[in-house]
Amino acid sequence: MEQTRFMGNKILNFFKHLSVIKRVLLGIITLLVIGYIFCLPRQLFHVPYSTVVTDRNGELLGARIASDGQWRFPPRKTTPEKIRQCLITFEDKNFYYHWGVDPLSIGRATYQNLKNKRIVSGGSTLTMQTIRHESRTFGEKVIEMILATRLEFRASKEEILSMYVSHAPFGGNVVGLDAASWRYFGHSTEDLSWAESAMLAVLPNAPAIIHLSKGRKTLLAKRNRLLKQLLDKEIIDSSTYELAVSEPLPDEPHPLPQIAPHLVSRFYQERNGRYSRTTIDKGMQTHKE
């Protein structure tokens, strides 16, 4: 008790000896620190998710679209290695070395924008894109940077990457890696090839401009350019590269599996917006049908 009173008196004496200007500055700094600590909301994403039902082995039986009309599967906890390598190579080479903001990328983007007299590059890191605002004004970019550094203190790099791939736009009403994998390739994210992973890595960069129905040449060129970067960095070998660039782009989105539709409807009513793993075996169920 005496020690607590002693410390309290020391703090009071410290403040008494400060000038008015120093007290004001100290107060402002304290408020800024408190504001920074609490600036990031506890829940980052206020969005509805699709209802997803799998068999006992995790194989997709069916899904229902989210209430806002988006195919947005519930968030992932991990990111497959191929997607991770493609995203970091394409979007944020220094992802594991910065604290949410990459000064080199910001500087390069600023130079390019001034040179072209328009916004051609945002210099955003994957962390900044995870909490991206709709507006692209200078003020919003500053807010993105502040929130990105705060997110780096809260979550690990792998958690941030999982947040990003779970909520990135992939064109049309497809949001998130899992939904994109099934809609564009008809299989799970874990089964993506290098070519498929590269295509999905470049899509969120400009989902409204490059997708399957238009801008196919641009999409193919960006995919193959990323594959060449992976080859140059020795992430893939030459034979893997040749096979990957020879893979065609998908022609159109795939319909999702419609196995055990009545069970999917039941989970849609009881566990809307969640993953549900059942005891059903997809192979046996398909054989019965």
PDB file of C-alpha atoms in Angstrom:
ATOM      1  CA  MET A   1       0.000   0.000   0.000  1.00  0.00           C
ATOM      2  CA  GLU A   2       2.809   2.405   0.934  1.00  0.00           C
ATOM      3  CA  GLN A   3       4.660   1.541  -2.260  1.00  0.00           C
ATOM      4  CA  THR A   4       1.557   2.287  -4.368  1.00  0.00           C
ATOM      5  CA  ARG A   5       1.077   5.658  -2.635  1.00  0.00           C
ATOM      6  CA  PHE A   6       4.758   6.449  -3.173  1.00  0.00           C
ATOM      7  CA  MET A   7       4.535   5.709  -6.887  1.00  0.00           C
ATOM      8  CA  GLY A   8       1.369   7.794  -7.186  1.00  0.00           C
ATOM      9  CA  ASN A   9       3.101  10.752  -5.544  1.00  0.00           C
ATOM     10  CA  LYS A  10       6.060  10.426  -7.897  1.00  0.00           C
ATOM     11  CA  ILE A  11       3.756  10.544 -10.919  1.00  0.00           C
ATOM     12  CA  LEU A  12       1.946  13.607  -9.538  1.00  0.00           C
ATOM     13  CA  ASN A  13       5.228  15.376  -8.871  1.00  0.00           C
ATOM     14  CA  PHE A  14       6.393  14.535 -12.379  1.00  0.00           C
ATOM     15  CA  PHE A  15       3.324  16.190 -13.901  1.00  0.00           C
ATOM     16  CA  LYS A  16       3.610  19.233 -11.605  1.00  0.00           C
ATOM     17  CA  HIS A  17       7.117  19.958 -12.883  1.00  0.00           C
ATOM     18  CA  LEU A  18       6.066  19.793 -16.532  1.00  0.00           C
ATOM     19  CA  SER A  19       5.317  23.019 -18.375  1.00  0.00           C
ATOM     20  CA  VAL A  20       1.838  23.576 -19.813  1.00  0.00           C
ATOM     21  CA  ILE A  21       3.059  22.895 -23.362  1.00  0.00           C
ATOM     22  CA  LYS A  22       4.710  19.636 -22.332  1.00  0.00           C
ATOM     23  CA  ARG A  23       1.530  18.554 -20.508  1.00  0.00           C
ATOM     24  CA  VAL A  24      -0.545  19.241 -23.617  1.00  0.00           C
ATOM     25  CA  LEU A  25       1.911  17.355 -25.827  1.00  0.00           C
ATOM     26  CA  LEU A  26       2.009  14.435 -23.403  1.00  0.00           C
ATOM     27  CA  GLY A  27      -1.804  14.383 -23.349  1.00  0.00           C
ATOM     28  CA  ILE A  28      -1.991  14.391 -27.131  1.00  0.00           C
ATOM     29  CA  ILE A  29       0.552  11.576 -27.389  1.00  0.00           C
ATOM     30  CA  THR A  30      -1.348   9.557 -24.790  1.00  0.00           C
ATOM     31  CA  LEU A  31      -4.619   9.998 -26.690  1.00  0.00           C
ATOM     32  CA  LEU A  32      -2.954   9.008 -29.970  1.00  0.00           C
ATOM     33  CA  VAL A  33      -1.504   5.854 -28.413  1.00  0.00           C
ATOM     34  CA  ILE A  34      -4.882   4.912 -26.911  1.00  0.00           C
ATOM     35  CA  GLY A  35      -6.589   5.644 -30.227  1.00  0.00           C
ATOM     36  CA  TYR A  36      -4.073   3.470 -32.074  1.00  0.00           C
ATOM     37  CA  ILE A  37      -4.536   0.588 -29.659  1.00  0.00           C
ATOM     38  CA  PHE A  38      -8.331   0.600 -30.109  1.00  0.00           C
ATOM     39  CA  CYS A  39      -8.540   1.750 -33.759  1.00  0.00           C
ATOM     40  CA  LEU A  40      -8.978  -1.741 -35.172  1.00  0.00           C
ATOM     41  CA  PRO A  41     -12.439  -3.266 -34.638  1.00  0.00           C
ATOM     42  CA  ARG A  42     -12.522  -6.689 -33.016  1.00  0.00           C
ATOM     43  CA  GLN A  43     -14.513  -8.095 -35.942  1.00  0.00           C
ATOM     44  CA  LEU A  44     -13.007  -7.008 -39.253  1.00  0.00           C
ATOM     45  CA  PHE A  45     -15.581  -8.465 -41.622  1.00  0.00           C
ATOM     46  CA  HIS A  46     -19.317  -7.897 -41.219  1.00  0.00           C
ATOM     47  CA  VAL A  47     -20.472 -10.030 -44.142  1.00  0.00           C
ATOM     48  CA  PRO A  48     -22.747 -13.059 -44.569  1.00  0.00           C
ATOM     49  CA  TYR A  49     -21.245 -16.373 -45.666  1.00  0.00           C
ATOM     50  CA  SER A  50     -22.439 -19.256 -47.800  1.00  0.00           C
ATOM     51  CA  THR A  51     -23.695 -22.406 -46.134  1.00  0.00           C
ATOM     52  CA  VAL A  52     -21.234 -25.181 -47.005  1.00  0.00           C
ATOM     53  CA  VAL A  53     -21.784 -28.901 -46.396  1.00  0.00           C
ATOM     54  CA  THR A  54     -19.081 -31.557 -46.813  1.00  0.00           C
ATOM     55  CA  ASP A  55     -18.835 -35.304 -46.388  1.00  0.00           C
ATOM     56  CA  ARG A  56     -16.811 -36.970 -43.638  1.00  0.00           C
ATOM     57  CA  ASN A  57     -13.589 -36.508 -45.636  1.00  0.00           C
ATOM     58  CA  GLY A  58     -14.175 -32.817 -46.285  1.00  0.00           C
ATOM     59  CA  GLU A  59     -15.401 -33.341 -49.865  1.00  0.00           C
ATOM     60  CA  LEU A  60     -18.008 -30.778 -50.916  1.00  0.00           C
ATOM     61  CA  LEU A  61     -21.588 -32.071 -51.048  1.00  0.00           C
ATOM     62  CA  GLY A  62     -23.261 -28.748 -51.746  1.00  0.00           C
ATOM     63  CA  ALA A  63     -23.561 -25.110 -50.772  1.00  0.00           C
ATOM     64  CA  ARG A  64     -26.085 -22.286 -50.616  1.00  0.00           C
ATOM     65  CA  ILE A  65     -25.249 -18.758 -51.673  1.00  0.00           C
ATOM     66  CA  ALA A  66     -24.859 -16.082 -48.970  1.00  0.00           C
ATOM     67  CA  SER A  67     -27.793 -13.793 -48.206  1.00  0.00           C
ATOM     68  CA  ASP A  68     -26.193 -10.902 -50.116  1.00  0.00           C
ATOM     69  CA  GLY A  69     -26.029 -12.960 -53.325  1.00  0.00           C
ATOM     70  CA  GLN A  70     -22.289 -13.686 -53.085  1.00  0.00           C
ATOM     71  CA  TRP A  71     -20.545 -17.020 -53.203  1.00  0.00           C
ATOM     72  CA  ARG A  72     -18.452 -16.410 -50.098  1.00  0.00           C
ATOM     73  CA  PHE A  73     -17.435 -19.551 -48.218  1.00  0.00           C
ATOM     74  CA  PRO A  74     -16.740 -19.285 -44.453  1.00  0.00           C
ATOM     75  CA  PRO A  75     -13.179 -18.079 -43.695  1.00  0.00           C
ATOM     76  CA  ARG A  76     -10.211 -20.396 -44.016  1.00  0.00           C
ATOM     77  CA  LYS A  77      -7.620 -20.921 -41.276  1.00  0.00           C
ATOM     78  CA  THR A  78      -4.730 -21.851 -43.554  1.00  0.00           C
ATOM     79  CA  THR A  79      -3.484 -20.996 -47.049  1.00  0.00           C
ATOM     80  CA  PRO A  80      -2.264 -23.731 -49.427  1.00  0.00           C
ATOM     81  CA  GLU A  81       1.423 -23.488 -50.278  1.00  0.00           C
ATOM     82  CA  LYS A  82       0.960 -22.909 -54.018  1.00  0.00           C
ATOM     83  CA  ILE A  83      -1.452 -20.040 -53.452  1.00  0.00           C
ATOM     84  CA  ARG A  84       0.810 -18.579 -50.766  1.00  0.00           C
ATOM     85  CA  GLN A  85       3.826 -18.599 -53.086  1.00  0.00           C
ATOM     86  CA  CYS A  86       1.833 -17.120 -55.983  1.00  0.00           C
ATOM     87  CA  LEU A  87       0.262 -14.346 -53.913  1.00  0.00           C
ATOM     88  CA  ILE A  88       3.476 -13.230 -52.258  1.00  0.00           C
ATOM     89  CA  THR A  89       5.384 -13.277 -55.567  1.00  0.00           C
ATOM     90  CA  PHE A  90       2.678 -11.323 -57.383  1.00  0.00           C
ATOM     91  CA  GLU A  91       1.318  -8.966 -54.725  1.00  0.00           C
ATOM     92  CA  ASP A  92       3.772  -8.477 -51.888  1.00  0.00           C
ATOM     93  CA  LYS A  93       7.324  -9.798 -52.181  1.00  0.00           C
ATOM     94  CA  ASN A  94       8.282  -8.355 -48.793  1.00  0.00           C
ATOM     95  CA  PHE A  95       5.201  -9.671 -46.978  1.00  0.00           C
ATOM     96  CA  TYR A  96       7.203 -11.487 -44.299  1.00  0.00           C
ATOM     97  CA  TYR A  97       9.578  -8.562 -43.736  1.00  0.00           C
ATOM     98  CA  HIS A  98       7.358  -5.497 -43.264  1.00  0.00           C
ATOM     99  CA  TRP A  99       4.953  -4.413 -40.497  1.00  0.00           C
ATOM    100  CA  GLY A 100       1.924  -3.895 -42.720  1.00  0.00           C
ATOM    101  CA  VAL A 101       3.361  -1.072 -44.852  1.00  0.00           C
ATOM    102  CA  ASP A 102       6.202  -1.433 -47.348  1.00  0.00           C
ATOM    103  CA  PRO A 103       7.982   1.937 -47.770  1.00  0.00           C
ATOM    104  CA  LEU A 104       9.692   0.755 -50.979  1.00  0.00           C
ATOM    105  CA  SER A 105       6.364  -0.187 -52.592  1.00  0.00           C
ATOM    106  CA  ILE A 106       4.754   3.079 -51.481  1.00  0.00           C
ATOM    107  CA  GLY A 107       7.672   5.071 -52.898  1.00  0.00           C
ATOM    108  CA  ARG A 108       7.617   3.183 -56.197  1.00  0.00           C
ATOM    109  CA  ALA A 109       3.839   3.610 -56.512  1.00  0.00           C
ATOM    110  CA  THR A 110       4.079   7.331 -55.769  1.00  0.00           C
ATOM    111  CA  TYR A 111       6.743   7.774 -58.473  1.00  0.00           C
ATOM    112  CA  GLN A 112       4.693   5.824 -61.039  1.00  0.00           C
ATOM    113  CA  ASN A 113       1.519   7.773 -60.252  1.00  0.00           C
ATOM    114  CA  LEU A 114       3.281  11.133 -60.538  1.00  0.00           C
ATOM    115  CA  LYS A 115       4.991  10.083 -63.752  1.00  0.00           C
ATOM    116  CA  ASN A 116       1.716   8.947 -65.359  1.00  0.00           C
ATOM    117  CA  LYS A 117      -0.350  11.762 -63.765  1.00  0.00           C
ATOM    118  CA  ARG A 118      -2.921   9.212 -62.658  1.00  0.00           C
ATOM    119  CA  ILE A 119      -3.199   6.301 -60.233  1.00  0.00           C
ATOM    120  CA  VAL A 120      -1.552   3.292 -61.865  1.00  0.00           C
ATOM    121  CA  SER A 121      -0.271   1.639 -58.690  1.00  0.00           C
ATOM    122  CA  GLY A 122      -1.440   1.680 -55.101  1.00  0.00           C
ATOM    123  CA  GLY A 123       1.617   0.214 -53.416  1.00  0.00           C
ATOM    124  CA  SER A 124      -0.651  -1.721 -51.078  1.00  0.00           C
ATOM    125  CA  THR A 125       0.672  -4.677 -49.123  1.00  0.00           C
ATOM    126  CA  LEU A 126      -1.415  -7.808 -48.607  1.00  0.00           C
ATOM    127  CA  THR A 127      -2.098  -6.567 -45.079  1.00  0.00           C
ATOM    128  CA  MET A 128      -3.425  -3.256 -46.412  1.00  0.00           C
ATOM    129  CA  GLN A 129      -5.558  -5.083 -48.980  1.00  0.00           C
ATOM    130  CA  THR A 130      -7.018  -7.240 -46.225  1.00  0.00           C
ATOM    131  CA  ILE A 131      -8.582  -4.164 -44.593  1.00  0.00           C
ATOM    132  CA  ARG A 132      -8.987  -2.123 -47.795  1.00  0.00           C
ATOM    133  CA  HIS A 133     -11.581   0.674 -47.942  1.00  0.00           C
ATOM    134  CA  GLU A 134     -13.670   1.238 -51.067  1.00  0.00           C
ATOM    135  CA  SER A 135     -12.344   4.764 -51.594  1.00  0.00           C
ATOM    136  CA  ARG A 136      -8.876   5.317 -53.031  1.00  0.00           C
ATOM    137  CA  THR A 137      -8.323   8.837 -51.722  1.00  0.00           C
ATOM    138  CA  PHE A 138      -5.099   9.840 -50.019  1.00  0.00           C
ATOM    139  CA  GLY A 139      -6.869  10.029 -46.656  1.00  0.00           C
ATOM    140  CA  GLU A 140      -8.241   6.505 -46.986  1.00  0.00           C
ATOM    141  CA  LYS A 141      -4.781   5.248 -47.957  1.00  0.00           C
ATOM    142  CA  VAL A 142      -3.326   6.754 -44.760  1.00  0.00           C
ATOM    143  CA  ILE A 143      -6.082   5.080 -42.713  1.00  0.00           C
ATOM    144  CA  GLU A 144      -5.285   1.780 -44.453  1.00  0.00           C
ATOM    145  CA  MET A 145      -1.644   2.110 -43.460  1.00  0.00           C
ATOM    146  CA  ILE A 146      -2.482   2.801 -39.820  1.00  0.00           C
ATOM    147  CA  LEU A 147      -4.932  -0.108 -39.610  1.00  0.00           C
ATOM    148  CA  ALA A 148      -2.492  -2.397 -41.414  1.00  0.00           C
ATOM    149  CA  THR A 149       0.269  -1.796 -38.878  1.00  0.00           C
ATOM    150  CA  ARG A 150      -2.242  -2.376 -36.072  1.00  0.00           C
ATOM    151  CA  LEU A 151      -3.386  -5.644 -37.660  1.00  0.00           C
ATOM    152  CA  GLU A 152       0.229  -6.817 -37.791  1.00  0.00           C
ATOM    153  CA  PHE A 153       0.379  -6.516 -33.985  1.00  0.00           C
ATOM    154  CA  ARG A 154      -2.841  -8.480 -33.549  1.00  0.00           C
ATOM    155  CA  ALA A 155      -2.461 -11.350 -36.016  1.00  0.00           C
ATOM    156  CA  SER A 156       0.323 -13.531 -37.368  1.00  0.00           C
ATOM    157  CA  LYS A 157       1.383 -13.362 -41.009  1.00  0.00           C
ATOM    158  CA  GLU A 158      -0.357 -16.657 -41.746  1.00  0.00           C
ATOM    159  CA  GLU A 159      -3.579 -15.426 -40.129  1.00  0.00           C
ATOM    160  CA  ILE A 160      -3.470 -12.237 -42.193  1.00  0.00           C
ATOM    161  CA  LEU A 161      -2.913 -14.237 -45.376  1.00  0.00           C
ATOM    162  CA  SER A 162      -5.892 -16.460 -44.510  1.00  0.00           C
ATOM    163  CA  MET A 163      -8.064 -13.376 -43.913  1.00  0.00           C
ATOM    164  CA  TYR A 164      -7.044 -12.000 -47.288  1.00  0.00           C
ATOM    165  CA  VAL A 165      -7.734 -15.127 -49.333  1.00  0.00           C
ATOM    166  CA  SER A 166     -11.053 -15.636 -47.550  1.00  0.00           C
ATOM    167  CA  HIS A 167     -12.410 -12.188 -48.491  1.00  0.00           C
ATOM    168  CA  ALA A 168     -10.642 -11.179 -51.718  1.00  0.00           C
ATOM    169  CA  PRO A 169     -12.884 -10.493 -54.756  1.00  0.00           C
ATOM    170  CA  PHE A 170     -12.496 -12.960 -57.626  1.00  0.00           C
ATOM    171  CA  GLY A 171     -14.876 -11.464 -60.158  1.00  0.00           C
ATOM    172  CA  GLY A 172     -18.661 -11.365 -60.430  1.00  0.00           C
ATOM    173  CA  ASN A 173     -20.272 -12.649 -57.258  1.00  0.00           C
ATOM    174  CA  VAL A 174     -17.350 -14.903 -56.326  1.00  0.00           C
ATOM    175  CA  VAL A 175     -15.568 -13.900 -53.129  1.00  0.00           C
ATOM    176  CA  GLY A 176     -12.813 -15.806 -51.370  1.00  0.00           C
ATOM    177  CA  LEU A 177     -10.430 -18.522 -52.473  1.00  0.00           C
ATOM    178  CA  ASP A 178     -12.597 -21.554 -51.699  1.00  0.00           C
ATOM    179  CA  ALA A 179     -15.599 -20.297 -53.647  1.00  0.00           C
ATOM    180  CA  ALA A 180     -13.337 -19.259 -56.540  1.00  0.00           C
ATOM    181  CA  SER A 181     -11.650 -22.661 -56.679  1.00  0.00           C
ATOM    182  CA  TRP A 182     -14.975 -24.492 -56.953  1.00  0.00           C
ATOM    183  CA  ARG A 183     -16.607 -21.973 -59.305  1.00  0.00           C
ATOM    184  CA  TYR A 184     -13.692 -21.694 -61.736  1.00  0.00           C
ATOM    185  CA  PHE A 185     -12.110 -25.135 -61.544  1.00  0.00           C
ATOM    186  CA  GLY A 186     -14.699 -27.463 -60.018  1.00  0.00           C
ATOM    187  CA  HIS A 187     -12.518 -28.758 -57.180  1.00  0.00           C
ATOM    188  CA  SER A 188     -11.143 -27.820 -53.777  1.00  0.00           C
ATOM    189  CA  THR A 189      -8.397 -25.303 -53.119  1.00  0.00           C
ATOM    190  CA  GLU A 190      -6.034 -28.023 -51.900  1.00  0.00           C
ATOM    191  CA  ASP A 191      -6.134 -29.618 -55.382  1.00  0.00           C
ATOM    192  CA  LEU A 192      -5.217 -26.484 -57.364  1.00  0.00           C
ATOM    193  CA  SER A 193      -2.426 -26.805 -59.917  1.00  0.00           C
ATOM    194  CA  TRP A 194       0.306 -24.183 -60.302  1.00  0.00           C
ATOM    195  CA  ALA A 195      -1.487 -22.694 -63.318  1.00  0.00           C
ATOM    196  CA  GLU A 196      -4.800 -22.531 -61.447  1.00  0.00           C
ATOM    197  CA  SER A 197      -3.132 -21.040 -58.377  1.00  0.00           C
ATOM    198  CA  ALA A 198      -1.422 -18.392 -60.500  1.00  0.00           C
ATOM    199  CA  MET A 199      -4.690 -17.420 -62.181  1.00  0.00           C
ATOM    200  CA  LEU A 200      -6.453 -17.020 -58.853  1.00  0.00           C
ATOM    201  CA  ALA A 201      -3.507 -15.022 -57.464  1.00  0.00           C
ATOM    202  CA  VAL A 202      -3.762 -12.371 -60.205  1.00  0.00           C
ATOM    203  CA  LEU A 203      -7.579 -12.134 -60.308  1.00  0.00           C
ATOM    204  CA  PRO A 204      -8.147 -10.002 -57.154  1.00  0.00           C
ATOM    205  CA  ASN A 205      -5.746  -7.400 -58.564  1.00  0.00           C
ATOM    206  CA  ALA A 206      -8.414  -6.308 -61.083  1.00  0.00           C
ATOM    207  CA  PRO A 207     -11.462  -8.602 -60.847  1.00  0.00           C
ATOM    208  CA  ALA A 208     -13.760  -6.188 -62.724  1.00  0.00           C
ATOM    209  CA  ILE A 209     -11.420  -5.933 -65.723  1.00  0.00           C
ATOM    210  CA  ILE A 210      -9.995  -9.419 -66.196  1.00  0.00           C
ATOM    211  CA  HIS A 211     -12.178 -12.480 -65.894  1.00  0.00           C
ATOM    212  CA  LEU A 212     -13.382 -15.449 -67.926  1.00  0.00           C
ATOM    213  CA  SER A 213     -15.907 -13.706 -70.170  1.00  0.00           C
ATOM    214  CA  LYS A 214     -13.780 -10.684 -71.073  1.00  0.00           C
ATOM    215  CA  GLY A 215     -10.135  -9.749 -70.832  1.00  0.00           C
ATOM    216  CA  ARG A 216      -9.058 -13.371 -71.254  1.00  0.00           C
ATOM    217  CA  LYS A 217      -5.867 -12.403 -73.092  1.00  0.00           C
ATOM    218  CA  THR A 218      -4.913 -10.014 -70.288  1.00  0.00           C
ATOM    219  CA  LEU A 219      -5.695 -12.639 -67.662  1.00  0.00           C
ATOM    220  CA  LEU A 220      -3.653 -15.285 -69.494  1.00  0.00           C
ATOM    221  CA  ALA A 221      -0.718 -12.897 -69.918  1.00  0.00           C
ATOM    222  CA  LYS A 222      -0.727 -11.942 -66.225  1.00  0.00           C
ATOM    223  CA  ARG A 223      -0.960 -15.599 -65.201  1.00  0.00           C
ATOM    224  CA  ASN A 224       1.927 -16.652 -67.434  1.00  0.00           C
ATOM    225  CA  ARG A 225       4.044 -13.688 -66.342  1.00  0.00           C
ATOM    226  CA  LEU A 226       3.582 -14.768 -62.728  1.00  0.00           C
ATOM    227  CA  LEU A 227       4.530 -18.344 -63.621  1.00  0.00           C
ATOM    228  CA  LYS A 228       7.716 -17.015 -65.231  1.00  0.00           C
ATOM    229  CA  GLN A 229       8.523 -15.138 -62.005  1.00  0.00           C
ATOM    230  CA  LEU A 230       8.044 -18.370 -60.061  1.00  0.00           C
ATOM    231  CA  LEU A 231      10.449 -20.091 -62.456  1.00  0.00           C
ATOM    232  CA  ASP A 232      13.027 -17.300 -62.148  1.00  0.00           C
ATOM    233  CA  LYS A 233      12.843 -17.508 -58.346  1.00  0.00           C
ATOM    234  CA  GLU A 234      13.273 -21.315 -58.601  1.00  0.00           C
ATOM    235  CA  ILE A 235       9.988 -21.920 -56.799  1.00  0.00           C
ATOM    236  CA  ILE A 236       9.003 -24.175 -59.709  1.00  0.00           C
ATOM    237  CA  ASP A 237      11.263 -26.009 -62.165  1.00  0.00           C
ATOM    238  CA  SER A 238      11.274 -25.702 -65.957  1.00  0.00           C
ATOM    239  CA  SER A 239       9.129 -28.785 -66.622  1.00  0.00           C
ATOM    240  CA  THR A 240       6.491 -27.602 -64.138  1.00  0.00           C
ATOM    241  CA  TYR A 241       6.578 -24.174 -65.801  1.00  0.00           C
ATOM    242  CA  GLU A 242       6.098 -25.607 -69.298  1.00  0.00           C
ATOM    243  CA  LEU A 243       3.160 -27.724 -68.154  1.00  0.00           C
ATOM    244  CA  ALA A 244       1.600 -24.779 -66.301  1.00  0.00           C
ATOM    245  CA  VAL A 245       1.738 -22.274 -69.189  1.00  0.00           C
ATOM    246  CA  SER A 246       0.209 -24.892 -71.497  1.00  0.00           C
ATOM    247  CA  GLU A 247      -2.884 -25.208 -69.305  1.00  0.00           C
ATOM    248  CA  PRO A 248      -5.855 -23.345 -70.804  1.00  0.00           C
ATOM    249  CA  LEU A 249      -8.000 -20.954 -68.812  1.00  0.00           C
ATOM    250  CA  PRO A 250     -11.406 -22.290 -67.759  1.00  0.00           C
ATOM    251  CA  ASP A 251     -14.168 -21.437 -70.235  1.00  0.00           C
ATOM    252  CA  GLU A 252     -16.918 -20.603 -67.760  1.00  0.00           C
ATOM    253  CA  PRO A 253     -17.781 -21.003 -64.069  1.00  0.00           C
ATOM    254  CA  HIS A 254     -18.655 -24.500 -62.877  1.00  0.00           C
ATOM    255  CA  PRO A 255     -21.869 -25.284 -61.021  1.00  0.00           C
ATOM    256  CA  LEU A 256     -21.263 -26.385 -57.448  1.00  0.00           C
ATOM    257  CA  PRO A 257     -21.935 -30.037 -56.529  1.00  0.00           C
ATOM    258  CA  GLN A 258     -25.563 -30.832 -55.734  1.00  0.00           C
ATOM    259  CA  ILE A 259     -25.162 -34.037 -53.750  1.00  0.00           C
ATOM    260  CA  ALA A 260     -27.633 -34.670 -50.899  1.00  0.00           C
ATOM    261  CA  PRO A 261     -29.617 -31.466 -51.642  1.00  0.00           C
ATOM    262  CA  HIS A 262     -32.181 -32.137 -48.902  1.00  0.00           C
ATOM    263  CA  LEU A 263     -29.420 -32.379 -46.312  1.00  0.00           C
ATOM    264  CA  VAL A 264     -27.890 -29.136 -47.593  1.00  0.00           C
ATOM    265  CA  SER A 265     -31.310 -27.456 -47.263  1.00  0.00           C
ATOM    266  CA  ARG A 266     -31.569 -28.680 -43.693  1.00  0.00           C
ATOM    267  CA  PHE A 267     -28.170 -27.250 -42.770  1.00  0.00           C
ATOM    268  CA  TYR A 268     -29.113 -24.032 -44.557  1.00  0.00           C
ATOM    269  CA  GLN A 269     -32.019 -23.692 -42.140  1.00  0.00           C
ATOM    270  CA  GLU A 270     -30.153 -24.821 -39.018  1.00  0.00           C
ATOM    271  CA  ARG A 271     -26.545 -23.668 -39.581  1.00  0.00           C
ATOM    272  CA  ASN A 272     -26.785 -20.849 -42.091  1.00  0.00           C
ATOM    273  CA  GLY A 273     -23.453 -19.355 -43.092  1.00  0.00           C
ATOM    274  CA  ARG A 274     -21.268 -22.116 -41.630  1.00  0.00           C
ATOM    275  CA  TYR A 275     -19.210 -25.124 -42.642  1.00  0.00           C
ATOM    276  CA  SER A 276     -20.849 -28.416 -41.689  1.00  0.00           C
ATOM    277  CA  ARG A 277     -19.064 -31.760 -41.949  1.00  0.00           C
ATOM    278  CA  THR A 278     -21.380 -34.765 -42.102  1.00  0.00           C
ATOM    279  CA  THR A 279     -20.840 -38.518 -41.698  1.00  0.00           C
ATOM    280  CA  ILE A 280     -21.813 -39.128 -45.324  1.00  0.00           C
ATOM    281  CA  ASP A 281     -19.279 -40.601 -47.749  1.00  0.00           C
ATOM    282  CA  LYS A 282     -19.401 -38.668 -51.032  1.00  0.00           C
ATOM    283  CA  GLY A 283     -18.270 -41.639 -53.099  1.00  0.00           C
ATOM    284  CA  MET A 284     -20.968 -43.932 -51.716  1.00  0.00           C
ATOM    285  CA  GLN A 285     -23.599 -41.206 -52.025  1.00  0.00           C
ATOM    286  CA  THR A 286     -22.699 -40.586 -55.676  1.00  0.00           C
ATOM    287  CA  HIS A 287     -22.765 -44.326 -56.388  1.00  0.00           C
ATOM    288  CA  LYS A 288     -26.270 -44.602 -54.896  1.00  0.00           C
ATOM    289  CA  GLU A 289     -27.540 -41.762 -57.069  1.00  0.00           C
TER     290      GLU A 289
END
